[in-house]
XYZ file of C-alpha atoms in Angstrom:
348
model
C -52.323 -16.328 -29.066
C -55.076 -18.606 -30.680
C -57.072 -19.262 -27.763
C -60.822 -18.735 -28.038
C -62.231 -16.966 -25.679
C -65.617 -17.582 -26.399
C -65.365 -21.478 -25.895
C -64.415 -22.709 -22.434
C -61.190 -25.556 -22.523
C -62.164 -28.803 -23.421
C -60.626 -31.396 -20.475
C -60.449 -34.640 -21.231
C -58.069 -37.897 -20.144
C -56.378 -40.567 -21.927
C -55.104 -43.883 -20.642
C -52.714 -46.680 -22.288
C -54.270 -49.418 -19.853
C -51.384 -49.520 -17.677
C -51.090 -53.359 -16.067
C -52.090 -51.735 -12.624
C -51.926 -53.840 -8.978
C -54.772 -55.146 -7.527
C -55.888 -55.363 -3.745
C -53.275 -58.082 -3.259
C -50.264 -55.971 -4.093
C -50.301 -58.537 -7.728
C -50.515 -57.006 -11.251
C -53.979 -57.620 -12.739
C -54.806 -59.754 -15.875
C -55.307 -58.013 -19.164
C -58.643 -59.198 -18.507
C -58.655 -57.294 -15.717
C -57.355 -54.154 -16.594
C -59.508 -53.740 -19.734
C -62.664 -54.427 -17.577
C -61.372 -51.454 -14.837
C -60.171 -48.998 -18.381
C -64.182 -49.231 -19.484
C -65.414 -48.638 -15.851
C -63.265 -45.468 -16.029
C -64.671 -44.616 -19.194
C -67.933 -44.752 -17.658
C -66.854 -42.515 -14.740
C -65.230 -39.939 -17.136
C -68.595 -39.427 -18.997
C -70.759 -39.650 -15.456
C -68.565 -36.848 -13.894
C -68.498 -34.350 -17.242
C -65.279 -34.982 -18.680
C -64.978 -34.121 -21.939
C -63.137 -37.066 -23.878
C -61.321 -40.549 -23.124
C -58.727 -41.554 -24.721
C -56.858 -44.812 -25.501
C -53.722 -45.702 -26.347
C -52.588 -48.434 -28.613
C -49.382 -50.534 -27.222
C -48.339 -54.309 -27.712
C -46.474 -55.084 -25.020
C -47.126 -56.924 -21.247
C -47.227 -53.975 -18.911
C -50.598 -52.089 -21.286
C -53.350 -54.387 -21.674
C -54.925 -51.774 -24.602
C -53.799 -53.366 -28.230
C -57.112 -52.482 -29.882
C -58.591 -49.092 -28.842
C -61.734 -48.901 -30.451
C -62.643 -52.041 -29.052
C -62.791 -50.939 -25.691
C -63.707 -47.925 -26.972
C -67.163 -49.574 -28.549
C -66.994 -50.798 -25.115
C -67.693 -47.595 -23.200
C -69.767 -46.125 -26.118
C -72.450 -48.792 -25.250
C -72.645 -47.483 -21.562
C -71.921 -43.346 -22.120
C -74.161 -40.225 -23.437
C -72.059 -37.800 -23.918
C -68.086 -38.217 -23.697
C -65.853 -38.009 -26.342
C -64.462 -41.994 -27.313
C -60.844 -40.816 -29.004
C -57.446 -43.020 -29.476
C -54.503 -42.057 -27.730
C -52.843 -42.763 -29.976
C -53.423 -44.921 -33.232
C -50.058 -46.490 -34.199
C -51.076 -45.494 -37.905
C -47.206 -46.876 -39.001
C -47.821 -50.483 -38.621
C -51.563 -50.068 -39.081
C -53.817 -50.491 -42.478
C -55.393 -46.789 -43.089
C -57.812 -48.127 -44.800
C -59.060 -50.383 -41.889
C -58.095 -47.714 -39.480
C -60.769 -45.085 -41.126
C -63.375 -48.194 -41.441
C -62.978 -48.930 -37.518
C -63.123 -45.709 -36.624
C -65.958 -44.668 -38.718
C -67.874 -47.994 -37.531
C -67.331 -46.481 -33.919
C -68.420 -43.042 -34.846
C -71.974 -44.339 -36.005
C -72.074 -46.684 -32.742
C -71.583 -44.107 -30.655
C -73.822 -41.433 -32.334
C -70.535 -39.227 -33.908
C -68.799 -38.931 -30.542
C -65.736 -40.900 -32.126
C -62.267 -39.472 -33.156
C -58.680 -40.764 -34.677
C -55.836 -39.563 -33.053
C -52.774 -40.637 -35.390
C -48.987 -41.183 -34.739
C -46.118 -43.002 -35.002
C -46.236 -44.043 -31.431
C -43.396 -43.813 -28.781
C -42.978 -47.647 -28.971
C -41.805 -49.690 -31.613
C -43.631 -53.549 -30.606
C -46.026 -53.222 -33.676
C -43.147 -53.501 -36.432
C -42.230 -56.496 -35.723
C -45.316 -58.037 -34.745
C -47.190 -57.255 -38.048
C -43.951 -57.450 -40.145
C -42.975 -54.560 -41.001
C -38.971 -53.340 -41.330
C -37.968 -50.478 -39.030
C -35.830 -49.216 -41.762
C -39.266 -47.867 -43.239
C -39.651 -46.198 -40.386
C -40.229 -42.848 -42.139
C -41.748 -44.012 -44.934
C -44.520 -45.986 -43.607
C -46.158 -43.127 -41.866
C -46.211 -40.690 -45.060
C -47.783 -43.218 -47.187
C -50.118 -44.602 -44.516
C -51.023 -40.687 -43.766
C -51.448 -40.161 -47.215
C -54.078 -43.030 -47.653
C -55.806 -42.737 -44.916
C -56.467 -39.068 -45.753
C -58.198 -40.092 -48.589
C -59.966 -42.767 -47.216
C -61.502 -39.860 -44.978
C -62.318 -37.676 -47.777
C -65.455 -40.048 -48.445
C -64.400 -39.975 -52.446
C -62.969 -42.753 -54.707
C -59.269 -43.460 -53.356
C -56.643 -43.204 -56.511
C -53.081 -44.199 -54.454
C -50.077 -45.937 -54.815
C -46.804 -46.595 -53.143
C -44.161 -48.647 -52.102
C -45.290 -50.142 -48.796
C -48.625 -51.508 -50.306
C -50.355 -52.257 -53.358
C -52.506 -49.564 -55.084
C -55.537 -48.584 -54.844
C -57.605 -47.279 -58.043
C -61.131 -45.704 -57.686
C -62.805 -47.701 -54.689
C -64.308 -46.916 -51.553
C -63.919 -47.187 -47.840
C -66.926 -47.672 -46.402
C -69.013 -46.766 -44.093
C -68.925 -43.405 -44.510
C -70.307 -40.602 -42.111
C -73.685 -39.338 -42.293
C -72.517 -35.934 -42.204
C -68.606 -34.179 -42.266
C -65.525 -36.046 -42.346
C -64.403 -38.137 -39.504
C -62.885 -36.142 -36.508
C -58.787 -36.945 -36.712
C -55.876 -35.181 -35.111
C -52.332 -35.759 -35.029
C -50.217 -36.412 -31.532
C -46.735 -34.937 -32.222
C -44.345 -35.210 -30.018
C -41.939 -32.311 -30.961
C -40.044 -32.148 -33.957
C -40.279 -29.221 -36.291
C -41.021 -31.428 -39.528
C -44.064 -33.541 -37.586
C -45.393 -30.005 -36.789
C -45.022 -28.999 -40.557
C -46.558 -32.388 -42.019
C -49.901 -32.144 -39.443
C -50.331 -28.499 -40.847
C -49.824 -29.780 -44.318
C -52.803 -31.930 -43.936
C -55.137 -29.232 -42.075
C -55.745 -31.461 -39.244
C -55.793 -30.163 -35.594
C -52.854 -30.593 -33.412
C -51.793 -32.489 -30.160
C -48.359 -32.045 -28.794
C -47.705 -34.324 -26.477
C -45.656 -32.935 -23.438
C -44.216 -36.223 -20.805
C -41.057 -33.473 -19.204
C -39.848 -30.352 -19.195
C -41.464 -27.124 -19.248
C -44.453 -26.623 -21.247
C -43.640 -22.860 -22.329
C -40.711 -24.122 -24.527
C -43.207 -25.814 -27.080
C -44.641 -22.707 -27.645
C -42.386 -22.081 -30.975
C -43.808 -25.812 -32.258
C -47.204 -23.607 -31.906
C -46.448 -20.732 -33.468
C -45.127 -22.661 -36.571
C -48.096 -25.267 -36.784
C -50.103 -21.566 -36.828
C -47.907 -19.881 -39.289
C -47.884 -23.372 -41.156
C -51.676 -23.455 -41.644
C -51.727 -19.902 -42.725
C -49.023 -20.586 -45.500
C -50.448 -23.443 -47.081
C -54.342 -21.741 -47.033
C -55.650 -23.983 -44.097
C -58.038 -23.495 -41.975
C -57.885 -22.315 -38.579
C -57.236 -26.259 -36.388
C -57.452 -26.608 -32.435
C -54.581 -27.278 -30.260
C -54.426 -29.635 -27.557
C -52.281 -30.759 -24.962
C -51.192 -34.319 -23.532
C -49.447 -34.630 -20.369
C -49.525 -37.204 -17.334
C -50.576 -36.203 -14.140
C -52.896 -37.532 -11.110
C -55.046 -35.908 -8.780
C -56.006 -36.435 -5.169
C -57.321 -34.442 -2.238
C -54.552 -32.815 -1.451
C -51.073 -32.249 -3.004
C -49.053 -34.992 -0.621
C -51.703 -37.188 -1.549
C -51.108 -36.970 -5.021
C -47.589 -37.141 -4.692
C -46.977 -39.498 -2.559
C -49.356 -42.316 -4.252
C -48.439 -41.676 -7.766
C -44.608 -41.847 -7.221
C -43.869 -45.015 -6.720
C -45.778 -45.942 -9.746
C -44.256 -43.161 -11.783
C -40.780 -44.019 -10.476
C -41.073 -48.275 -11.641
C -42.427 -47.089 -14.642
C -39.733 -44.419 -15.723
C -36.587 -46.785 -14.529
C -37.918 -49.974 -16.723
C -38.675 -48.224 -19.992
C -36.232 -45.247 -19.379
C -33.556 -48.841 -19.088
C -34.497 -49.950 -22.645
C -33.890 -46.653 -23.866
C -30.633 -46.064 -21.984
C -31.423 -43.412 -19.653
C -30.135 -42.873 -16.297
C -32.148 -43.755 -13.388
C -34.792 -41.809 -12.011
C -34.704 -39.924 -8.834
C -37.215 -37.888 -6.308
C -35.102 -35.391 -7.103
C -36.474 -35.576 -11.240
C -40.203 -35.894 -9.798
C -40.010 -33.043 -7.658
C -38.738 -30.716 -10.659
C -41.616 -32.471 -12.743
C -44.566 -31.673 -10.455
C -43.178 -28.143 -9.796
C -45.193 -25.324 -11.507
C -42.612 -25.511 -14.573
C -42.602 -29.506 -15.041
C -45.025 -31.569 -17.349
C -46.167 -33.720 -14.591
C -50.213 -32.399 -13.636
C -49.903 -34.088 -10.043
C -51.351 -32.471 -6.508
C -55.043 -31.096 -5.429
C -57.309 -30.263 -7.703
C -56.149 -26.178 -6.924
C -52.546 -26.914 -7.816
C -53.289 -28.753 -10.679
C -56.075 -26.264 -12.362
C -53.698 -23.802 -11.834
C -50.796 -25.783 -13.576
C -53.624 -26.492 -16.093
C -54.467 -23.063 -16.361
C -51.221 -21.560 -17.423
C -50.528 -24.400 -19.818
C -53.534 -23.336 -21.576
C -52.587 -19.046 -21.485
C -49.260 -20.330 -22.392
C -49.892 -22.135 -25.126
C -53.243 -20.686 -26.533
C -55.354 -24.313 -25.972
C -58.354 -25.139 -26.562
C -58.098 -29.309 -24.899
C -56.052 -30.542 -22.472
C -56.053 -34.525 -22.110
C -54.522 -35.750 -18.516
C -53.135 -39.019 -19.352
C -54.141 -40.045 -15.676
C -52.770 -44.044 -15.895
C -49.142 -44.233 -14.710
C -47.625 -47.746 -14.804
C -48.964 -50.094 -11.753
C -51.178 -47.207 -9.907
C -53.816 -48.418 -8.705
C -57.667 -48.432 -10.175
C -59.344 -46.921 -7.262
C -56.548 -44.154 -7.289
C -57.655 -43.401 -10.821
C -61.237 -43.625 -10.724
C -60.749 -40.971 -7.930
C -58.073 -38.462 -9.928
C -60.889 -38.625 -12.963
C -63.599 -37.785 -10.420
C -61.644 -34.682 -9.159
C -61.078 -34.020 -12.424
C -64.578 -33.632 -13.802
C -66.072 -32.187 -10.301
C -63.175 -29.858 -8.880
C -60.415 -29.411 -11.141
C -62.267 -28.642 -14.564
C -64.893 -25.946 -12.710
C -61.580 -24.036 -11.227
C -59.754 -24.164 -14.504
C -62.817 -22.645 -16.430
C -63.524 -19.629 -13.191
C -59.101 -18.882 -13.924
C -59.502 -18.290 -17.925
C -62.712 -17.068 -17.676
């Protein structure tokens, strides 16, 4: 196991701006939404939380198409918390515009600002920026591969087929001090775990069903990975959905709804069978990837993910489809002030 003992685990929560329902039983604007996504970044800071996250979509039910924008956002009205993407749709992105963002946010914010890079579990941003799906693969290694150097602070020498070259210049601004903070999301496949070893950069697996334990040989390999290619030693994190509420029928019973709209509409796109209470109920059980009940059930589910797994972070992605704002700003309030003290007393 790689946990460290010494260092309690980091909790944090990530959001794609969900198009939630107002008062009225209507969706909100955009407008709306992104206004309600900075008051919870606010609230996540206030209450202790250790990052917020932001996911990048481009699409009408998530509101969020530029995180560190409403990232800058929150950084103007926080102290402490963590500003992170959740995640950057590098593929369809410029890396070199991607590390100058970032960095811009990181000096804004005092250094609390970090990349997290993927592909994305959405494919909106090809087409809307022009880019061929049959480059799929290919657009993330080069883009990965630039942006890499971009971060190294040093003159960029790179060239490739899905841009034109780059020889000797900058990307500016750079960091007063280190590199900027970047990890990868992965979402489980053996060669994803390989490449974000390959590059030394920490680790987040992201977990949306089944049963956490059975990602722990995607850990041991992004371990055994590092060690075989003379990396250094990299943090693992976690992120998985999940709400909290006073108690767990609470919890249940006011995220399902929402969870169940939002699994049958993009689970139809991708040609999955319908969703059931019968699939939630295995989901929120102590073996599913779904963190919802009390704060005591879902510390403990917490908890075990983290002995399991040997984490250091776990980020609650606490938005689910059209649940409401004040149901949220609650779950990250439970989070920071009951949930995240009884995780910390169970590893301790």
């Amino acid at each position: 196991m790689h946990t460290d003992s010494t260092n309690p685990l980091l909790i944090g929560v990530d959001t794609f701006g969900d198009v939630t329902l107002g008062d009225d039983g209507q969706p909100k604007t955009h407008a709306e939404v992104l206004r309600d996504v900075v008051a919870e970044g606010v609230l996540a800071d206030q209450v202790g939380l250790h990052s917020f996250g932001v996911g990048e979509h481009h699409r009408k039910d998530f509101a969020v198409s530029a995180p560190e924008v409403v990232l800058a956002g929150i950084a103007g009205k926080t102290e402490n918390i963590h500003l992170a993407s959740a995640v950057t749709v590098l593929s369809s992105d410029d890396p070199i515009r991607v590390f100058q963002r970032f960095s811009t946010l990181h000096a804004i914010s005092g250094g609390r600002a970090e990349v997290v890079l993927g592909r994305g579990s959405f494919i909106e941003s090809f087409p809307l920026f022009g880019y061929d799906l049959e480059d799929y693969e290919v657009l993330f290694e080069e883009r990965l591969a630039l942006f890499d150097k971009a971060r190294s602070q040093k003159p960029i020498h790179w060239e490739g087929r899905t841009r034109g070259p780059i020889r000797g210049l900058m990307a500016y601004p750079q960091l007063n001090e280190g590199l900027l903070p970047v990890s990868i999301g992965v979402g489980g496949s053996p060669q994803s775990v390989v490449r974000t070893a390959s590059y030394g950069y920490p680790m987040t697996l992201a977990i949306i069903g089944g049963d956490p334990k059975r990602f722990r040989p995607y850990v041991d390999l992004y371990y055994k990975s590092l060690e075989e290619q003379g990396k250094e030693w990299q943090p693992l994190a976690v992120h998985s959905p999940g709400h909290v509420a006073e108690t767990d029928e609470q919890a249940q019973e006011e995220f399902f709804p929402h969870w169940l709209a939002s699994r049958n509409r993009i689970g139809a796109e991708r040609g999955w069978g319908p969703a059931s209470r019968i699939e939630f109920n295995e989901q929120v059980a102590a073996h599913g990837a779904l963190y919802v009940g009390s704060p005591e059930t879902v510390a403990k589910k917490i908890a075990n993910t983290a002995r399991n797994l040997g984490l250091q972070r776990f980020d609650l992605k606490y938005s689910n489809g059209t649940l409401p704002h004040s149901a949220m700003m609650k779950s990250i309030e439970l989070l920071g002030t009951s949930v995240t003290p009884l995780v910390r007393d169970m590893l301790s």
